[in-house]
């Protein structure tokens, strides 16, 4: 706890329809001749330098009597203020907030969704310094929600953060909010909604959130927070971001129109809530204390995101919110997508984590060929490891035990170092698993899924139809044109010299139409040279392409009817609801 006086921020929204809002930051100088304040360049959970300072406009400073003070930028994200004997300085700036995502700022007449890292200045010499936050909402907004201790003071909402870390971990949602509160293990679990909630069944979603919290509480052995908020902004689909005691979800309007969409939303909610433990408390050594002004490189995201991705769907199943059939459908698609990604044989998993800042968060047209997501392969590793632990210990040890043991060891002041989770798995299993991790975490060779599928009594359903013809491109209709977005390495189009951004014009003498090009591609004759007409940078080109059968289709997983009683019992305990 710092004995420095708090930095006091005030936010006001005089004209939110312009997407602009005003920030005033006041702090005591403590007799300093000059002070330097900074704005974060990234926010935890989203591993990309976003340069939040680029949205700052008209920054100026004055003393407590209103006399202007000199200010000069000293870095891309820092400002130095000359105090000139003043006892306090007041900094004012405007922020333009028109980037709708879970880690940036959005303000309009209806609502404000603010990422604190993108909003507030902090004292880089004293990140332990407390912050006070006063928010004057736009006149038509009825509520401000933020997971910090606070109160309403007349027209203003006041919140207190013990230090800068706590401030950054507390997203702000203001507007005409719809709040559904449930109680899980004596703790309030709130669904706080804004946006187009008319077609959204908040009560059903809030019940599901409570069910997720209750299932995870049973998994981990209690809830580590006093209160939790699922912030749900219903405007367009845009994922989620985890915080210590809350999450921000960006959701599509039509989620309740389709069971599948709703399942996806449940999966995201379950994923983000699992982060309460995995990454917000149990974390890689490198992810705390954070350096808010530089990349924080870690090889540990395969666990932080991979294990969370493995459990998000599995715990939905164990919560009873999805059926066994729905879970297997999801897992089958997930494994199929993994097997269809050539980059799994190029980039090691630990490296995928380390390079998140320059690769996963900066995808390009060659990404699938050259990279594998640590979410995806991390979850595959966990699936394989779960089977490995169960089969090697006669079902005495499961991945659940590994998670809980890791939490007991590394959720305190110190996170886990490289190699420690792997050593813990060997310790729990009583056998050396280093060869498993060398292959799955540090290698690029193909991982055999068959033993894990057999261990859980699962199999891919036999194919009943021949594979469709495959060109090996991902393309999209753009302004009436069919434009290539990705070319699969070593696929037919790759071998023919097709490139991303090429426009596909005609194939086998027939023009390709936006309306039915993908169906036409699938019915092409396989194994014969065909003429493909394309346009690249305005020039027409002809290439010869030999279409092949699609090598990896999305496949259905099913329960293996030949599973032994022992395997059936394991499968049942793996998939059964947590009582
Ligand atoms: Zn995540």
Coordinates of C-alpha atoms and ligand atoms in Angstrom, one line a residue:
X1 CA 0.0 0.0 0.0
X2 CA 1.4 3.4 -1.0
X3 CA 1.4 6.3 1.3
X4 CA 1.4 8.7 -1.6
X5 CA -1.8 10.7 -2.1
X6 CA -4.0 9.3 -4.9
X7 CA -4.0 10.5 -8.5
X8 CA -7.6 11.8 -9.0
X9 CA -9.2 11.5 -12.4
X10 CA -12.5 12.9 -13.5
X11 CA -14.2 11.8 -16.7
X12 CA -17.0 13.8 -18.4
X13 CA -19.0 13.2 -21.5
X14 CA -20.5 16.6 -22.7
X15 CA -21.0 15.4 -26.3
X16 CA -20.7 11.6 -26.5
X17 CA -22.2 11.4 -30.0
X18 CA -18.9 12.9 -31.2
X19 CA -17.1 9.9 -29.6
X20 CA -15.0 12.4 -27.7
X21 CA -14.8 12.6 -23.9
X22 CA -12.8 14.7 -21.4
X23 CA -10.3 13.6 -18.8
X24 CA -9.0 15.7 -16.0
X25 CA -6.2 14.3 -13.8
X26 CA -5.1 16.0 -10.6
X27 CA -2.2 15.1 -8.5
X28 CA -0.1 16.6 -5.7
X29 CA 3.4 17.5 -6.6
X30 CA 5.0 16.6 -3.2
X31 CA 7.5 19.4 -3.8
X32 CA 8.9 17.9 -7.0
X33 CA 10.2 20.3 -9.6
X34 CA 8.9 18.2 -12.4
X35 CA 6.7 15.2 -12.8
X36 CA 6.4 12.6 -15.5
X37 CA 3.2 10.8 -16.3
X38 CA 2.7 8.0 -18.8
X39 CA -0.1 6.2 -20.7
X40 CA 0.1 2.4 -21.1
X41 CA 0.9 1.1 -24.6
X42 CA -1.0 -2.2 -24.2
X43 CA -3.5 -3.8 -21.8
X44 CA -3.0 -7.2 -20.1
X45 CA -4.7 -10.1 -21.8
X46 CA -4.3 -8.6 -25.3
X47 CA -0.7 -9.0 -26.3
X48 CA -0.2 -6.2 -28.8
X49 CA 1.3 -2.7 -28.5
X50 CA -1.7 -0.6 -29.3
X51 CA -0.1 2.9 -28.7
X52 CA -3.1 4.2 -26.7
X53 CA -1.4 7.6 -26.5
X54 CA -2.3 8.2 -30.1
X55 CA -5.8 9.0 -29.1
X56 CA -4.8 11.8 -26.7
X57 CA -5.6 15.3 -27.9
X58 CA -5.1 18.8 -26.6
X59 CA -3.2 17.8 -23.5
X60 CA -2.3 20.8 -21.2
X61 CA -1.6 21.4 -17.6
X62 CA -2.1 24.1 -15.0
X63 CA -1.5 24.7 -11.3
X64 CA -4.2 24.6 -8.6
X65 CA -5.0 28.3 -9.3
X66 CA -5.4 27.9 -13.0
X67 CA -2.0 29.2 -14.2
X68 CA -0.6 27.2 -17.2
X69 CA 2.3 24.9 -16.6
X70 CA 4.9 23.8 -19.2
X71 CA 4.5 20.3 -20.5
X72 CA 6.7 18.4 -23.0
X73 CA 6.5 14.9 -24.4
X74 CA 9.5 12.8 -23.5
X75 CA 8.5 9.5 -25.1
X76 CA 5.7 8.4 -27.4
X77 CA 3.6 7.7 -24.3
X78 CA 5.1 10.1 -21.6
X79 CA 4.7 13.7 -20.7
X80 CA 6.9 15.8 -18.4
X81 CA 5.2 18.6 -16.4
X82 CA 7.2 21.5 -14.9
X83 CA 5.6 22.1 -11.5
X84 CA 7.0 25.7 -11.0
X85 CA 6.4 25.5 -7.3
X86 CA 2.8 24.4 -7.5
X87 CA 1.5 22.1 -4.8
X88 CA -0.7 20.3 -7.3
X89 CA -1.1 20.0 -11.1
X90 CA -4.2 19.6 -13.1
X91 CA -3.8 17.8 -16.5
X92 CA -6.6 18.0 -19.1
X93 CA -6.9 16.1 -22.4
X94 CA -9.5 14.8 -24.7
X95 CA -9.8 11.2 -25.9
X96 CA -11.4 10.1 -29.2
X97 CA -13.2 6.8 -28.5
X98 CA -14.4 5.1 -31.6
X99 CA -12.7 1.8 -31.5
X100 CA -15.3 -0.8 -30.5
X101 CA -13.4 -3.8 -29.0
X102 CA -12.9 -5.3 -25.6
X103 CA -9.5 -3.6 -25.2
X104 CA -10.1 -0.1 -26.6
X105 CA -12.5 2.8 -25.9
X106 CA -15.9 3.3 -27.4
X107 CA -18.2 6.2 -26.6
X108 CA -21.5 7.2 -28.3
X109 CA -24.7 8.7 -27.1
X110 CA -25.9 5.3 -25.8
X111 CA -23.0 4.0 -23.9
X112 CA -19.3 4.3 -22.9
X113 CA -17.1 1.2 -22.8
X114 CA -13.7 2.2 -21.5
X115 CA -10.4 0.3 -21.2
X116 CA -8.6 2.0 -18.3
X117 CA -5.2 1.3 -19.9
X118 CA -6.3 3.4 -22.9
X119 CA -7.8 6.1 -20.7
X120 CA -5.7 7.1 -17.7
X121 CA -2.3 8.5 -17.1
X122 CA -0.2 6.9 -14.3
X123 CA 3.0 7.7 -12.4
X124 CA 5.6 5.3 -13.9
X125 CA 7.9 6.0 -11.0
X126 CA 5.2 4.9 -8.5
X127 CA 2.8 2.4 -10.0
X128 CA 1.8 1.5 -6.5
X129 CA 0.2 4.9 -6.1
X130 CA -3.6 4.8 -5.6
X131 CA -6.1 6.3 -8.0
X132 CA -9.5 7.9 -7.5
X133 CA -11.9 8.0 -10.3
X134 CA -15.0 10.3 -10.6
X135 CA -17.3 9.8 -13.5
X136 CA -19.9 12.4 -14.6
X137 CA -22.1 10.4 -17.0
X138 CA -23.8 11.9 -19.9
X139 CA -27.3 13.1 -18.8
X140 CA -29.2 10.2 -20.5
X141 CA -27.1 7.5 -18.9
X142 CA -28.5 5.9 -15.8
X143 CA -25.6 3.9 -14.4
X144 CA -21.9 3.4 -14.3
X145 CA -20.5 0.0 -13.5
X146 CA -16.9 -0.8 -12.6
X147 CA -15.4 -3.6 -10.5
X148 CA -13.8 -1.2 -8.0
X149 CA -15.1 -0.2 -4.6
X150 CA -17.2 2.9 -5.2
X151 CA -20.3 4.9 -4.4
X152 CA -22.7 7.4 -6.0
X153 CA -22.0 11.0 -5.1
X154 CA -24.9 13.1 -6.4
X155 CA -24.7 12.9 -10.2
X156 CA -21.2 11.4 -10.1
X157 CA -19.9 7.9 -9.6
X158 CA -16.7 7.6 -7.5
X159 CA -14.4 4.6 -7.5
X160 CA -11.1 3.9 -5.7
X161 CA -8.2 1.8 -7.0
X162 CA -5.5 0.7 -4.6
X163 CA -2.8 1.0 -7.3
X164 CA -2.4 1.3 -11.1
X165 CA -2.7 -2.5 -11.6
X166 CA -6.1 -2.5 -10.0
X167 CA -7.2 0.5 -12.1
X168 CA -6.2 -1.2 -15.3
X169 CA -8.1 -4.4 -14.3
X170 CA -11.3 -2.5 -13.9
X171 CA -13.2 -1.8 -17.1
X172 CA -15.9 0.8 -17.1
X173 CA -19.4 0.5 -18.7
X174 CA -21.8 3.5 -18.6
X175 CA -25.1 4.0 -20.2
X176 CA -28.7 2.7 -19.8
X177 CA -27.5 -0.5 -18.2
X178 CA -29.5 -3.7 -17.6
X179 CA -28.3 -5.5 -14.6
X180 CA -29.2 -9.1 -13.6
X181 CA -27.7 -10.3 -10.3
X182 CA -27.4 -13.8 -9.1
X183 CA -25.7 -15.2 -6.0
X184 CA -23.1 -18.0 -6.2
X185 CA -21.6 -19.4 -3.1
X186 CA -22.6 -16.2 -1.3
X187 CA -21.0 -13.9 -3.9
X188 CA -22.9 -11.6 -6.2
X189 CA -22.4 -12.6 -9.9
X190 CA -23.8 -9.9 -12.2
X191 CA -24.6 -9.7 -15.8
X192 CA -24.3 -6.1 -16.7
X193 CA -25.7 -5.4 -20.2
X194 CA -25.7 -2.4 -22.6
X195 CA -26.4 -1.9 -26.2
X196 CA -29.2 -3.6 -28.2
X197 CA -30.4 -5.8 -25.4
X198 CA -34.1 -5.9 -26.7
X199 CA -33.6 -9.3 -28.4
X200 CA -31.4 -10.6 -25.7
X201 CA -32.8 -12.8 -22.9
X202 CA -30.8 -11.3 -20.0
X203 CA -32.5 -13.5 -17.4
X204 CA -31.5 -16.7 -19.2
X205 CA -28.0 -15.5 -19.9
X206 CA -27.6 -14.4 -16.2
X207 CA -28.7 -17.9 -15.0
X208 CA -26.2 -19.4 -17.4
X209 CA -23.4 -17.1 -16.1
X210 CA -24.3 -18.2 -12.5
X211 CA -24.2 -21.8 -13.6
X212 CA -20.7 -21.3 -15.1
X213 CA -19.5 -19.6 -11.9
X214 CA -20.9 -22.4 -9.7
X215 CA -19.3 -25.2 -11.9
X216 CA -15.9 -23.5 -11.9
X217 CA -16.2 -22.9 -8.1
X218 CA -16.7 -26.7 -7.7
X219 CA -13.8 -27.4 -10.1
X220 CA -11.3 -25.1 -8.3
X221 CA -12.7 -25.4 -4.7
X222 CA -14.4 -22.0 -4.1
X223 CA -14.5 -18.6 -5.6
X224 CA -11.5 -16.3 -5.1
X225 CA -13.4 -13.0 -5.6
X226 CA -15.9 -11.0 -3.6
X227 CA -18.1 -10.1 -6.5
X228 CA -17.9 -10.8 -10.3
X229 CA -19.3 -8.9 -13.3
X230 CA -19.9 -10.2 -16.8
X231 CA -20.0 -7.0 -18.8
X232 CA -22.0 -7.8 -22.0
X233 CA -22.1 -5.2 -24.7
X234 CA -24.6 -6.2 -27.4
X235 CA -23.6 -4.5 -30.6
X236 CA -21.6 -6.8 -32.7
X237 CA -19.6 -10.0 -32.1
X238 CA -16.1 -9.2 -30.8
X239 CA -14.9 -11.7 -28.2
X240 CA -14.0 -11.2 -24.6
X241 CA -11.2 -10.0 -22.3
X242 CA -10.5 -11.3 -18.9
X243 CA -10.0 -9.2 -15.7
X244 CA -9.4 -10.2 -12.1
X245 CA -13.0 -9.8 -11.0
X246 CA -14.9 -9.2 -14.3
X247 CA -14.8 -9.8 -18.0
X248 CA -15.9 -7.7 -21.0
X249 CA -17.8 -9.5 -23.7
X250 CA -18.8 -8.0 -27.0
X251 CA -21.7 -9.9 -28.4
X252 CA -23.8 -10.1 -31.5
X253 CA -27.5 -9.0 -31.4
X254 CA -28.8 -12.3 -32.8
X255 CA -27.1 -14.7 -30.3
X256 CA -30.5 -15.9 -29.0
X257 CA -31.8 -16.6 -32.5
X258 CA -29.6 -19.6 -33.0
X259 CA -28.6 -22.3 -30.5
X260 CA -25.1 -22.5 -32.0
X261 CA -24.5 -18.8 -31.6
X262 CA -25.7 -19.0 -28.0
X263 CA -23.4 -21.9 -27.4
X264 CA -20.5 -19.9 -28.7
X265 CA -21.4 -17.1 -26.4
X266 CA -21.6 -19.5 -23.4
X267 CA -18.1 -20.8 -24.4
X268 CA -16.7 -17.3 -24.4
X269 CA -18.3 -16.5 -21.0
X270 CA -17.0 -19.8 -19.6
X271 CA -13.5 -19.1 -21.0
X272 CA -13.2 -15.6 -19.6
X273 CA -14.5 -16.7 -16.2
X274 CA -11.9 -19.6 -16.1
X275 CA -9.2 -16.8 -16.4
X276 CA -10.3 -15.7 -12.9
X277 CA -7.9 -18.5 -11.8
X278 CA -5.8 -19.3 -14.9
X279 CA -3.8 -16.1 -15.8
X280 CA -5.3 -13.5 -13.4
X281 CA -4.1 -15.4 -10.3
X282 CA -2.1 -18.4 -11.5
X283 CA 0.2 -16.8 -14.1
X284 CA 3.5 -17.1 -15.9
X285 CA 6.3 -15.3 -14.0
X286 CA 6.6 -12.8 -16.8
X287 CA 3.0 -11.6 -16.5
X288 CA 3.3 -9.5 -13.4
X289 CA 4.2 -7.0 -12.3
X290 CA 3.5 -5.8 -15.8
X291 CA 5.6 -3.4 -17.8
X292 CA 2.9 -1.3 -19.3
X293 CA 5.2 0.5 -21.6
X294 CA 6.8 -2.4 -23.4
X295 CA 6.0 -6.0 -24.7
X296 CA 5.9 -8.5 -21.8
X297 CA 7.3 -11.7 -23.5
X298 CA 6.4 -15.1 -22.1
X299 CA 6.5 -18.7 -23.3
X300 CA 3.6 -19.5 -20.9
X301 CA 0.5 -18.5 -22.9
X302 CA 0.1 -22.1 -24.1
X303 CA -1.1 -22.8 -20.5
X304 CA -2.8 -19.5 -19.8
X305 CA -4.9 -19.6 -23.0
X306 CA -4.5 -23.2 -24.1
X307 CA -5.7 -24.8 -20.8
X308 CA -8.4 -22.2 -20.6
X309 CA -9.5 -23.1 -24.1
X310 CA -9.5 -26.8 -23.3
X311 CA -11.7 -26.2 -20.2
X312 CA -14.1 -23.6 -21.5
X313 CA -16.1 -26.2 -23.6
X314 CA -15.4 -29.1 -21.2
X315 CA -16.7 -27.2 -18.2
X316 CA -19.8 -26.0 -20.2
X317 CA -20.5 -29.7 -20.7
X318 CA -19.8 -30.4 -17.0
X319 CA -22.1 -27.6 -16.1
X320 CA -24.9 -29.2 -18.0
X321 CA -25.4 -26.1 -20.2
X322 CA -24.5 -28.2 -23.3
X323 CA -25.1 -31.8 -24.0
X324 CA -22.5 -34.5 -24.6
X325 CA -23.4 -34.5 -28.3
X326 CA -22.9 -30.7 -28.5
X327 CA -19.6 -31.0 -26.7
X328 CA -18.3 -33.7 -29.1
X329 CA -19.5 -31.6 -32.1
X330 CA -17.4 -28.7 -30.8
X331 CA -14.4 -30.8 -30.0
X332 CA -14.5 -32.6 -33.4
X333 CA -14.6 -29.3 -35.3
X334 CA -11.8 -27.9 -33.1
X335 CA -9.5 -30.9 -33.8
X336 CA -10.4 -30.8 -37.5
X337 CA -9.4 -27.1 -37.7
X338 CA -6.2 -27.9 -35.9
X339 CA -5.4 -30.7 -38.3
X340 CA -6.2 -28.4 -41.3
X341 CA -3.6 -25.7 -40.2
X342 CA -0.2 -26.3 -41.9
X343 CA 1.5 -24.0 -39.4
X344 CA 1.1 -26.6 -36.7
X345 CA 4.1 -28.3 -38.3
X346 CA 6.2 -25.1 -38.6
X347 CA 5.9 -23.1 -35.3
X348 CA 6.6 -24.7 -31.9
X349 CA 3.9 -24.0 -29.3
X350 CA 6.2 -22.2 -26.8
X351 CA 7.4 -20.0 -29.6
X352 CA 3.9 -19.2 -30.6
X353 CA 3.4 -17.8 -27.2
X354 CA 6.6 -15.9 -27.1
X355 CA 5.9 -14.3 -30.5
X356 CA 2.2 -13.5 -29.8
X357 CA 3.0 -9.7 -30.0
X358 CA 4.4 -9.9 -33.5
X359 CA 2.5 -12.9 -34.9
X360 CA -0.8 -14.1 -33.4
X361 CA -1.9 -10.5 -32.9
X362 CA -0.7 -9.5 -36.4
X363 CA -2.1 -12.1 -38.7
X364 CA -1.4 -11.9 -42.4
X365 CA -2.2 -13.9 -45.5
X366 CA 0.5 -16.5 -44.7
X367 CA -0.5 -17.0 -41.1
X368 CA -2.1 -20.4 -41.4
X369 CA 0.9 -21.7 -43.3
X370 CA 3.5 -20.5 -40.9
X371 CA 2.0 -20.3 -37.4
X372 CA -0.2 -22.1 -34.9
X373 CA -2.3 -20.4 -32.3
X374 CA -1.3 -21.1 -28.7
X375 CA -5.0 -21.2 -27.9
X376 CA -5.5 -24.1 -30.4
X377 CA -2.4 -26.2 -29.9
X378 CA -2.3 -25.4 -26.2
X379 CA -5.8 -26.9 -25.9
X380 CA -4.7 -29.9 -28.0
X381 CA -1.7 -30.4 -25.7
X382 CA -4.1 -30.3 -22.7
X383 CA -6.4 -32.9 -24.3
X384 CA -3.4 -35.2 -24.9
X385 CA -2.0 -34.6 -21.5
X386 CA -5.3 -35.3 -19.8
X387 CA -5.4 -38.7 -21.5
X388 CA -1.7 -39.3 -20.8
X389 CA -2.2 -38.6 -17.0
X390 CA -5.3 -40.7 -16.8
X391 CA -3.9 -43.7 -18.6
X392 CA -0.5 -43.7 -16.9
X393 CA -1.9 -43.5 -13.4
X394 CA -4.9 -45.9 -13.8
X395 CA -7.1 -42.8 -13.6
X396 CA -5.7 -41.7 -10.2
X397 CA -4.5 -38.4 -11.7
X398 CA -6.3 -36.1 -14.2
X399 CA -5.6 -32.8 -15.8
X400 CA -8.0 -31.3 -13.2
X401 CA -5.5 -32.3 -10.5
X402 CA -2.6 -30.7 -12.4
X403 CA -4.6 -27.4 -12.7
X404 CA -5.4 -27.4 -9.0
X405 CA -1.9 -28.3 -7.9
X406 CA -0.5 -25.5 -10.1
X407 CA -3.0 -23.1 -8.6
X408 CA -2.0 -24.0 -5.1
X409 CA 1.7 -23.4 -5.9
X410 CA 1.8 -20.4 -8.2
X411 CA -1.2 -18.2 -7.7
X412 CA 0.5 -16.1 -5.0
X413 CA 3.1 -13.4 -5.4
X414 CA 5.2 -15.5 -7.7
X415 CA 4.0 -17.0 -11.0
X416 CA 5.3 -20.2 -12.5
X417 CA 8.7 -20.3 -14.3
X418 CA 9.4 -22.1 -17.6
X419 CA 9.5 -25.8 -17.1
X420 CA 7.7 -25.9 -13.7
X421 CA 4.3 -26.9 -15.0
X422 CA 5.9 -29.7 -16.9
X423 CA 7.8 -30.9 -13.9
X424 CA 4.6 -30.8 -11.8
X425 CA 2.9 -33.0 -14.3
X426 CA 5.7 -35.6 -14.1
X427 CA 5.6 -35.3 -10.3
X428 CA 1.9 -35.9 -10.1
X429 CA 2.0 -38.8 -12.6
X430 CA 5.0 -40.4 -11.0
X431 CA 6.6 -40.8 -14.4
X432 CA 8.9 -38.6 -16.5
X433 CA 6.8 -36.7 -19.0
X434 CA 9.6 -34.6 -20.4
X435 CA 9.5 -36.4 -23.8
X436 CA 5.8 -35.6 -24.1
X437 CA 6.5 -31.9 -23.5
X438 CA 9.6 -31.9 -25.7
X439 CA 7.3 -33.0 -28.6
X440 CA 4.1 -31.2 -27.8
X441 CA 5.5 -27.9 -26.5
X442 CA 8.8 -27.4 -28.1
X443 CA 8.6 -29.6 -31.3
X444 CA 6.9 -29.3 -34.6
X445 CA 6.3 -32.9 -35.5
X446 CA 2.7 -34.2 -36.0
X447 CA 1.1 -35.1 -32.7
X448 CA -0.8 -38.3 -32.7
X449 CA -4.4 -37.8 -31.5
X450 CA -5.3 -41.4 -31.7
X451 CA -4.2 -42.6 -28.2
X452 CA -6.1 -39.7 -26.5
X453 CA -9.3 -40.4 -28.6
X454 CA -9.0 -44.1 -27.7
X455 CA -8.4 -43.3 -24.0
X456 CA -11.6 -41.3 -23.9
X457 CA -13.6 -43.8 -26.0
X458 CA -14.0 -41.4 -28.9
X459 CA -13.6 -41.9 -32.7
X460 CA -14.0 -39.8 -35.8
X461 CA -17.2 -40.9 -37.6
X462 CA -16.4 -42.7 -40.8
X463 CA -16.7 -40.5 -43.9
X464 CA -19.8 -41.4 -45.9
X465 CA -19.3 -39.1 -48.9
X466 CA -16.2 -38.7 -51.1
X467 CA -14.1 -35.6 -50.3
X468 CA -15.0 -32.5 -52.3
X469 CA -12.6 -31.0 -54.8
X470 CA -10.1 -28.6 -53.2
X471 CA -8.2 -25.7 -54.7
X472 CA -6.4 -24.8 -51.5
X473 CA -7.5 -21.2 -51.1
X474 CA -9.6 -19.1 -48.8
X475 CA -11.3 -16.5 -50.8
X476 CA -14.0 -13.9 -50.2
X477 CA -16.4 -11.9 -52.3
X478 CA -15.4 -8.3 -52.2
X479 CA -17.3 -5.6 -54.2
X480 CA -18.6 -8.2 -56.6
X481 CA -15.2 -9.8 -57.0
X482 CA -13.8 -13.1 -55.7
X483 CA -10.6 -12.2 -54.0
X484 CA -8.1 -14.8 -52.6
X485 CA -7.2 -14.2 -49.0
X486 CA -5.0 -17.2 -48.2
X487 CA -3.2 -19.8 -50.3
X488 CA -2.6 -23.1 -48.5
X489 CA 1.1 -24.0 -48.7
X490 CA 1.7 -26.9 -51.1
X491 CA -2.0 -27.0 -52.1
X492 CA -3.1 -26.9 -55.8
X493 CA -3.4 -23.1 -56.0
X494 CA 0.0 -22.7 -54.3
X495 CA 1.6 -25.0 -56.8
X496 CA -0.1 -23.2 -59.7
X497 CA 1.3 -19.8 -58.5
X498 CA -1.9 -18.2 -57.1
X499 CA -1.2 -15.4 -54.6
X500 CA -3.2 -13.7 -51.9
X501 CA -5.1 -10.7 -53.4
X502 CA -5.5 -12.4 -56.8
X503 CA -9.0 -12.1 -58.2
X504 CA -10.4 -15.4 -59.4
X505 CA -12.1 -14.8 -62.8
X506 CA -12.8 -18.1 -64.5
X507 CA -12.0 -21.8 -64.2
X508 CA -12.2 -24.5 -66.8
X509 CA -13.6 -22.0 -69.4
X510 CA -16.5 -20.8 -67.2
X511 CA -16.7 -17.5 -65.4
X512 CA -16.7 -17.8 -61.6
X513 CA -19.7 -15.9 -60.1
X514 CA -19.9 -14.5 -56.6
X515 CA -23.2 -16.3 -55.9
X516 CA -21.9 -19.9 -56.5
X517 CA -18.2 -20.0 -56.9
X518 CA -17.5 -22.0 -53.8
X519 CA -20.0 -24.7 -54.7
X520 CA -18.6 -24.8 -58.3
X521 CA -15.1 -25.3 -57.0
X522 CA -16.1 -28.3 -54.9
X523 CA -17.6 -30.1 -57.9
X524 CA -14.6 -29.7 -60.2
X525 CA -13.0 -32.8 -61.8
X526 CA -10.1 -33.9 -59.6
X527 CA -6.6 -34.7 -61.0
X528 CA -6.9 -33.0 -64.4
X529 CA -5.1 -29.8 -65.4
X530 CA -7.6 -27.0 -65.6
X531 CA -7.1 -23.4 -66.8
X532 CA -7.6 -20.8 -64.1
X533 CA -8.0 -17.2 -65.2
X534 CA -7.1 -14.6 -62.6
X535 CA -6.3 -10.9 -62.3
X536 CA -3.3 -9.6 -60.4
X537 CA -2.7 -5.9 -60.0
X538 CA -4.8 -5.2 -63.1
X539 CA -3.1 -7.8 -65.4
X540 CA -4.9 -11.0 -66.5
X541 CA -3.0 -14.2 -66.0
X542 CA -3.7 -17.8 -67.0
X543 CA -2.3 -20.6 -64.9
X544 CA -2.8 -24.4 -65.0
X545 CA -4.1 -25.9 -61.8
X546 CA -4.7 -29.5 -60.8
X547 CA -7.5 -29.7 -58.2
X548 CA -7.2 -32.4 -55.5
X549 CA -9.6 -34.0 -53.0
X550 CA -9.9 -31.9 -49.8
X551 CA -7.3 -33.4 -47.5
X552 CA -8.8 -32.4 -44.1
X553 CA -12.5 -32.1 -43.7
X554 CA -14.4 -31.0 -40.6
X555 CA -15.1 -34.4 -39.0
X556 CA -17.7 -35.5 -36.5
X557 CA -16.5 -37.1 -33.2
X558 CA -18.7 -39.8 -31.8
X559 CA -18.6 -42.2 -28.8
X560 CA -16.8 -45.4 -29.8
X561 CA -19.2 -48.3 -29.4
X562 CA -16.3 -50.7 -28.9
X563 CA -14.9 -48.8 -25.8
X564 CA -14.1 -51.2 -22.9
X565 CA -16.0 -50.8 -19.6
X566 CA -12.9 -49.2 -18.2
X567 CA -12.7 -46.6 -21.0
X568 CA -16.5 -46.0 -20.7
X569 CA -16.1 -45.3 -17.0
X570 CA -13.2 -42.8 -17.7
X571 CA -15.3 -41.1 -20.4
X572 CA -18.2 -40.8 -18.1
X573 CA -16.2 -39.2 -15.4
X574 CA -14.5 -36.9 -17.9
X575 CA -17.9 -35.7 -19.3
X576 CA -20.2 -36.0 -16.4
X577 CA -21.8 -33.0 -14.6
X578 CA -20.0 -31.7 -11.6
X579 CA -22.3 -32.4 -8.7
Ligands
LIG1 ZN1 -8.4 -16.3 -23.0

